[in-house]
Coordinates of N, CA and C in Angstrom, one line a residue:
X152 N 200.6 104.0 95.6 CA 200.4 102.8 94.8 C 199.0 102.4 94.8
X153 N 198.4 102.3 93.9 CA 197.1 101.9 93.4 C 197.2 100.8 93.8
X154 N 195.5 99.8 94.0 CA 195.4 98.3 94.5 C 195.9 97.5 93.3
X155 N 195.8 98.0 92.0 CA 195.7 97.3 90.7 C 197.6 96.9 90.9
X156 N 198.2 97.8 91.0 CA 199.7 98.3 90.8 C 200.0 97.0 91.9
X157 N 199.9 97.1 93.1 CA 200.1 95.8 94.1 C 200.1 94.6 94.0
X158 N 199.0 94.4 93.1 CA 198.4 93.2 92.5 C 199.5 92.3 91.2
X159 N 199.7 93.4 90.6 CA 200.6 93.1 89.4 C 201.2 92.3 89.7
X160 N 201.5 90.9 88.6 CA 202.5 90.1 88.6 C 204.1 90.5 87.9
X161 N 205.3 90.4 88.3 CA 205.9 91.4 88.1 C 206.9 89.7 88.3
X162 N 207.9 89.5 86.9 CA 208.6 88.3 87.0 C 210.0 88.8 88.0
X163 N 210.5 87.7 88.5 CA 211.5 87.6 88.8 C 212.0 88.7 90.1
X164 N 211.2 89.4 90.7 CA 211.6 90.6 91.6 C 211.8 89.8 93.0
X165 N 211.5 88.9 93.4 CA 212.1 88.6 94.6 C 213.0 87.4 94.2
X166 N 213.9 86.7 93.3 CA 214.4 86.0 92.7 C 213.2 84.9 92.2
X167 N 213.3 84.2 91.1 CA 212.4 82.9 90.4 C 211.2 82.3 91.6
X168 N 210.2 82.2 91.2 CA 209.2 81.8 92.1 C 208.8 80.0 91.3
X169 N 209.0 79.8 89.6 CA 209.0 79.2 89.1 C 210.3 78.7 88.1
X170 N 210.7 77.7 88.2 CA 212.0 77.5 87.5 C 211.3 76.7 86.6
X171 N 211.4 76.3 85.0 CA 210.9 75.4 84.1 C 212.5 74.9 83.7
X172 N 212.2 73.5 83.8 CA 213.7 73.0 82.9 C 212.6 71.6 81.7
X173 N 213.3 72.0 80.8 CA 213.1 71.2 80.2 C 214.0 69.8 79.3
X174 N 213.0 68.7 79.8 CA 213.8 67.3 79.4 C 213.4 66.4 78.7
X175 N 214.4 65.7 77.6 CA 214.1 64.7 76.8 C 214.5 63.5 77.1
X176 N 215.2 63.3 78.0 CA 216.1 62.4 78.2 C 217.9 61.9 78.0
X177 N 217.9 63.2 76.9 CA 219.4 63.1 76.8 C 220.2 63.8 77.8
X178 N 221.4 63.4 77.8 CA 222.7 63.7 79.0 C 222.2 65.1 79.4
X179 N 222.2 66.0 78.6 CA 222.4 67.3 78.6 C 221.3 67.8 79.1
X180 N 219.9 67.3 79.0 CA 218.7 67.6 79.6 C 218.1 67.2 81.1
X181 N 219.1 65.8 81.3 CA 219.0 65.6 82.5 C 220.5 66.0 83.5
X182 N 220.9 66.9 83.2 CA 222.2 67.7 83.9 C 221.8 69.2 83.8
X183 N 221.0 69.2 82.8 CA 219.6 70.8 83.4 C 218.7 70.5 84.0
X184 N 218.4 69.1 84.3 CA 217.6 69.3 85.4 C 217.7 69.2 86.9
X185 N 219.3 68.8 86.8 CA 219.9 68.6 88.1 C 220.6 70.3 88.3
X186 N 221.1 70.9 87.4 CA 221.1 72.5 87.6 C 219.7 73.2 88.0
X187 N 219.1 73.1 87.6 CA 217.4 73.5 87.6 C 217.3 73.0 89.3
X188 N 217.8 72.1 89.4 CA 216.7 71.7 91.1 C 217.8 71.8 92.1
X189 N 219.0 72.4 91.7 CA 220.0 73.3 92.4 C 219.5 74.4 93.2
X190 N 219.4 75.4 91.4 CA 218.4 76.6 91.5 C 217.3 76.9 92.7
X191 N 216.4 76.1 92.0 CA 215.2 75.5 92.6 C 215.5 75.7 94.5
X192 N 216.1 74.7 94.6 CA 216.4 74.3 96.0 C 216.9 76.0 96.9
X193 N 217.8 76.4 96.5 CA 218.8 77.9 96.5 C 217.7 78.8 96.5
X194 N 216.7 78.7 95.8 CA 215.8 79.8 95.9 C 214.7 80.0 96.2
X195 N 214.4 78.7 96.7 CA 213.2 78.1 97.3 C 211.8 78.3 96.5
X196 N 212.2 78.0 95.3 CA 211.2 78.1 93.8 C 210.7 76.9 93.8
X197 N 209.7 76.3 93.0 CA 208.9 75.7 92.5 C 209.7 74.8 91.3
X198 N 210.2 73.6 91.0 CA 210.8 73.1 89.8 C 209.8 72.4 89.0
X199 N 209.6 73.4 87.9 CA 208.7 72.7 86.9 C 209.3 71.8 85.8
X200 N 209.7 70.2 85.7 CA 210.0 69.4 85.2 C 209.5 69.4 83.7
X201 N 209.8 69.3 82.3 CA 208.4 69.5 81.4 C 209.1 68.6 80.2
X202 N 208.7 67.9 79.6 CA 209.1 67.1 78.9 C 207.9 67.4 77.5
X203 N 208.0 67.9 76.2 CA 207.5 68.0 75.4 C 207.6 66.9 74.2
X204 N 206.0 66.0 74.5 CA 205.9 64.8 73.7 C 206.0 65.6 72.1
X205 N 206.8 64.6 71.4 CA 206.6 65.5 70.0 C 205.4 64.8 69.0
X206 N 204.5 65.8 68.3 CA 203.8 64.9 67.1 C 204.7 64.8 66.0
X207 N 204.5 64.1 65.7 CA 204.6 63.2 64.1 C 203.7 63.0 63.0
X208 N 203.3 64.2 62.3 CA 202.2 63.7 61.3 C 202.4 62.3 60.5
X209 N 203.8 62.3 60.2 CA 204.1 61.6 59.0 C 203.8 60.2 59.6
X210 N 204.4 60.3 61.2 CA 204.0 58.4 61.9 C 202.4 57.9 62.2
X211 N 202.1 59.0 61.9 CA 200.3 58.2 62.3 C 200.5 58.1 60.1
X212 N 200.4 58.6 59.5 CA 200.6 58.5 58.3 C 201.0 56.9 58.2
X213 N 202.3 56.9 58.7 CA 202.8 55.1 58.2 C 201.6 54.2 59.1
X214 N 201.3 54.7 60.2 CA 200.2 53.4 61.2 C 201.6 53.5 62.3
X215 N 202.5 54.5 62.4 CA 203.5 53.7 63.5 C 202.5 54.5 64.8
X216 N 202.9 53.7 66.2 CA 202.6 53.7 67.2 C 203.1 55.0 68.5
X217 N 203.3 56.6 67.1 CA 203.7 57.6 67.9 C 203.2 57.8 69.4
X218 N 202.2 57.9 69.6 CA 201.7 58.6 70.7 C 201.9 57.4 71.9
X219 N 201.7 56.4 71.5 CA 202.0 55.1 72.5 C 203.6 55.6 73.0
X220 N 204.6 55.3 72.1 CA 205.9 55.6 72.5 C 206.3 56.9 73.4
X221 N 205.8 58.0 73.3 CA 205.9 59.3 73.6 C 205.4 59.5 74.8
X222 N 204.4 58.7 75.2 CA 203.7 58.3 76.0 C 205.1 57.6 77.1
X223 N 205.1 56.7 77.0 CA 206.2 55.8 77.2 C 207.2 56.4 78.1
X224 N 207.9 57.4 76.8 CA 209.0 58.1 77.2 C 208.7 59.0 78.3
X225 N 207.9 59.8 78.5 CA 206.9 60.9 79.8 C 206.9 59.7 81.1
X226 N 206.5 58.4 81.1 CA 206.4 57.3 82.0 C 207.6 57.5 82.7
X227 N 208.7 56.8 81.7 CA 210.1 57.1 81.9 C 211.3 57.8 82.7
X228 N 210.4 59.0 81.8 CA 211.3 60.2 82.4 C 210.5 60.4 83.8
X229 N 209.5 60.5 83.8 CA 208.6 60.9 85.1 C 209.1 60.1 86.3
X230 N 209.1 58.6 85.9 CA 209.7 57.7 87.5 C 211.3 57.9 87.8
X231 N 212.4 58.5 86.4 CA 213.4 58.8 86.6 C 213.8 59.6 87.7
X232 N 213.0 60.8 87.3 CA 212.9 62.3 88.6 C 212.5 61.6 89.8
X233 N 211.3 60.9 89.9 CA 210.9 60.8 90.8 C 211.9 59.8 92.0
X234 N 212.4 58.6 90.9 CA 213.8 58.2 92.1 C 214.6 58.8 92.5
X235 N 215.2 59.5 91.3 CA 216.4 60.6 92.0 C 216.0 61.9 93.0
X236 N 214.5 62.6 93.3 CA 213.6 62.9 94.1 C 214.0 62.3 95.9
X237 N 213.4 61.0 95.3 CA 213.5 60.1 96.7 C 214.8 60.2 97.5
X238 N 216.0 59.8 96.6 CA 217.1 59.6 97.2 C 217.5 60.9 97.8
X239 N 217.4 62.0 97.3 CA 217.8 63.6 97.9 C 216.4 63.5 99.0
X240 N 215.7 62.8 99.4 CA 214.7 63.3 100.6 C 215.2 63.4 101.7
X241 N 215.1 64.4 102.5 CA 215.2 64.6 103.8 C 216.8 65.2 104.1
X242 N 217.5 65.1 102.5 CA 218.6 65.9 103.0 C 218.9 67.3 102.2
X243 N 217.8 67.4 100.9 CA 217.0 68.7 100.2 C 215.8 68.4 99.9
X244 N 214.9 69.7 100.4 CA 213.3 69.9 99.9 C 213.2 70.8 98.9
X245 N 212.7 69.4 97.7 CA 212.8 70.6 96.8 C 211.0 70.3 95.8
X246 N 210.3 71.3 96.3 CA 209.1 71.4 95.7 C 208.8 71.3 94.1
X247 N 208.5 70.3 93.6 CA 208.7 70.1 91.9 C 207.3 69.5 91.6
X248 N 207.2 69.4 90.0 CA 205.9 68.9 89.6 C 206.5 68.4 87.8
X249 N 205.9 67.6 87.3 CA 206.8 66.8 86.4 C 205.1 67.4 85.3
X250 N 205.5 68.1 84.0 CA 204.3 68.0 83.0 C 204.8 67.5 81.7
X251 N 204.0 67.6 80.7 CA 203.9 66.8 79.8 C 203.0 67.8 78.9
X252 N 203.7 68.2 77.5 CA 203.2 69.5 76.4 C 203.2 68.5 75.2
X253 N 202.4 68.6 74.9 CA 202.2 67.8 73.1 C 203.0 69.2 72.1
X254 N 203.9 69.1 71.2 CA 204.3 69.5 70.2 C 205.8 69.4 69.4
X255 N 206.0 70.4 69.2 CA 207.9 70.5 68.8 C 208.3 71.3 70.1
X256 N 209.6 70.6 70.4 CA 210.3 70.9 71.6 C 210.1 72.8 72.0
X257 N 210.4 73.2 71.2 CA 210.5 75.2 71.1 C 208.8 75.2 71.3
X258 N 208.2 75.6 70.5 CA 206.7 75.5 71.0 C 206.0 74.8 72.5
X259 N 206.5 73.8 72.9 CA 206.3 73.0 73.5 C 206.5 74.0 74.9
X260 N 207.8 74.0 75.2 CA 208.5 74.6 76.0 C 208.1 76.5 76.4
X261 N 207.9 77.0 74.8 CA 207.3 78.3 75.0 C 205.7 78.2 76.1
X262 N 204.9 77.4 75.6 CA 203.4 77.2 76.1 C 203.7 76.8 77.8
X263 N 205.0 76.1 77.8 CA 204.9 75.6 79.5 C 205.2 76.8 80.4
X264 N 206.5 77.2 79.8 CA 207.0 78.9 80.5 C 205.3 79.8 80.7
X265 N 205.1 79.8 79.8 CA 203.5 80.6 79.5 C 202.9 80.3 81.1
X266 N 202.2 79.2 80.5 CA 201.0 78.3 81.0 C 201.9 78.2 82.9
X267 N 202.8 78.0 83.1 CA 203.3 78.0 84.4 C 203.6 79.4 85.2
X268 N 203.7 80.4 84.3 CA 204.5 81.8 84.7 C 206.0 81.1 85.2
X269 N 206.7 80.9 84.1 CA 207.7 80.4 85.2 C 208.7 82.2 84.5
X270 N 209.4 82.1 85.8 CA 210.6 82.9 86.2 C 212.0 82.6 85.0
X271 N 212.2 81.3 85.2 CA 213.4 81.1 84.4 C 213.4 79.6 83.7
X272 N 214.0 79.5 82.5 CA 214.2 78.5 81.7 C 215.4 77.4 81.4
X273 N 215.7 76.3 81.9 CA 216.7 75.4 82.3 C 216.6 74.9 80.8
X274 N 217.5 74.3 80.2 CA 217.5 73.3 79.1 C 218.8 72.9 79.0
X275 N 219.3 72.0 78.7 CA 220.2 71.0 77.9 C 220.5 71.8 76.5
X276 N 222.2 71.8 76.2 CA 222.8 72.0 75.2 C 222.4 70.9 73.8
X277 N 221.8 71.2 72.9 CA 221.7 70.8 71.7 C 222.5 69.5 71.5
X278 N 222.3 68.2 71.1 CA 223.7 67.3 71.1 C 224.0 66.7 69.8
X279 N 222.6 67.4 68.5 CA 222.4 67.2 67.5 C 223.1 68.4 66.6
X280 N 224.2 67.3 65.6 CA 225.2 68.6 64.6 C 224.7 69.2 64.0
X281 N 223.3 68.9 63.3 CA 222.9 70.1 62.7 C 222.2 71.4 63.4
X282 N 221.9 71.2 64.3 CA 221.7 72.4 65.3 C 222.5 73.8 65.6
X283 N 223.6 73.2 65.2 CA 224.9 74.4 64.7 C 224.6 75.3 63.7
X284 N 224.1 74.9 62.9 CA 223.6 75.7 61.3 C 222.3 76.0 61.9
X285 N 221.4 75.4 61.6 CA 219.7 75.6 62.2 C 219.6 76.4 63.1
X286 N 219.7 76.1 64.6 CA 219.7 76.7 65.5 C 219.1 75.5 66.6
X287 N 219.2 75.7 67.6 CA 219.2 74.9 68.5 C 217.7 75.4 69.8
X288 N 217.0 74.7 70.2 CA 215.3 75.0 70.8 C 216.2 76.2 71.9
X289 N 217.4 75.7 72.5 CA 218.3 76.9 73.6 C 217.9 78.2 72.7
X290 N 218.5 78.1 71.6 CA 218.6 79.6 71.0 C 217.7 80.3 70.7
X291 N 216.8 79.3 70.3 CA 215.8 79.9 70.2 C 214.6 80.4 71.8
X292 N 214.7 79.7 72.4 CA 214.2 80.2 73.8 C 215.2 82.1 74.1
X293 N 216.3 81.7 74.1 CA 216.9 82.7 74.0 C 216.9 84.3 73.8
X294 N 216.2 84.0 72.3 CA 216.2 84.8 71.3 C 215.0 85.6 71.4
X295 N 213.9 84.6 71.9 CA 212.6 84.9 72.3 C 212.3 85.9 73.2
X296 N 213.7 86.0 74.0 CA 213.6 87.1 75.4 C 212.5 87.6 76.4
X297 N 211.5 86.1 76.1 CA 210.8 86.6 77.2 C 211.3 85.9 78.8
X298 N 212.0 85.2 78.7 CA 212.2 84.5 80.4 C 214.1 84.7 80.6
X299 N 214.6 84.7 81.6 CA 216.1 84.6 81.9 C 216.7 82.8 81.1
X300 N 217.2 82.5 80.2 CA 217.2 81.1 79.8 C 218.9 80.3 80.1
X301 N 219.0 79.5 80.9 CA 220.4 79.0 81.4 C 220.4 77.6 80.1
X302 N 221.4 77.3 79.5 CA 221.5 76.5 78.7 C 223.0 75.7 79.4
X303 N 222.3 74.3 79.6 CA 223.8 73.4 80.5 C 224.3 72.6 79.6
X304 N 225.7 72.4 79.3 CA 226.4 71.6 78.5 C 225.9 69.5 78.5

């Protein structure tokens, strides 16, 4: 084996080193993130929390107050984890880091997996009906086949 060959980053061979789940806030994204820090915990991986603010051309368009609110919501979600964090202390250690991606959820989520090397992809089932016809950011992560992707009801 060459030094280069040793070196190589090589996903998933000793199980997930990085788990990404991604959260909005809804039921389904915060029950992937409590699967995600299962995982996490079980495998003694890294849980990368990631919540993707969305733009809105059209709301700076009207004067509405997008980026304030979105803002907001990352606040939110961030002290959420971080209580429920607290309360599991000292009876699971579980190494996590909470980020924050400007875009549309799919994009958003692709650049974190990226930008983290993460191992595997946590997300919440779609809870929006037209997602059924369209496709849903799960299936599309999916479809994309670059990471292992668990989708929780």
């Amino acid at each position: 084996m060459t030094e280069q060959q040793a070196h190589r980053f090589e996903r998933g061979t000793d199980g997930p080193k990085v788990i990404v789940a991604g959260v909005d806030g809804s039921d389904s994204s915060l029950r992937a993130a409590a699967y995600a820090a299962g995982l996490a915990r079980r495998q003694g991986a890294l849980l990368a929390i990631v919540y993707v603010q969305p733009v809105l051309a059209g709301g700076v368009a009207l004067g509405a107050p997008v980026a304030d609110t979105t803002e907001e919501i990352a606040q939110d979600l961030a002290a959420q984890i971080r209580e429920s964090m607290e309360r599991i202390k000292g009876i699971f250690d579980i190494r996590w880091e909470f980020h924050t991606f400007r875009g549309d959820p799919y994009s958003g989520l692709v650049k974190a997996a990226d930008d983290l090397t993460a191992d595997a992809v946590v997300v919440g089932a779609s809870e929006q009906a037209g997602h059924r016809f369209v496709g849903s950011v799960a299936v599309r992560l999916v479809k994309a086949g670059r990471w292992p992707v668990t989708v929780v009801p």
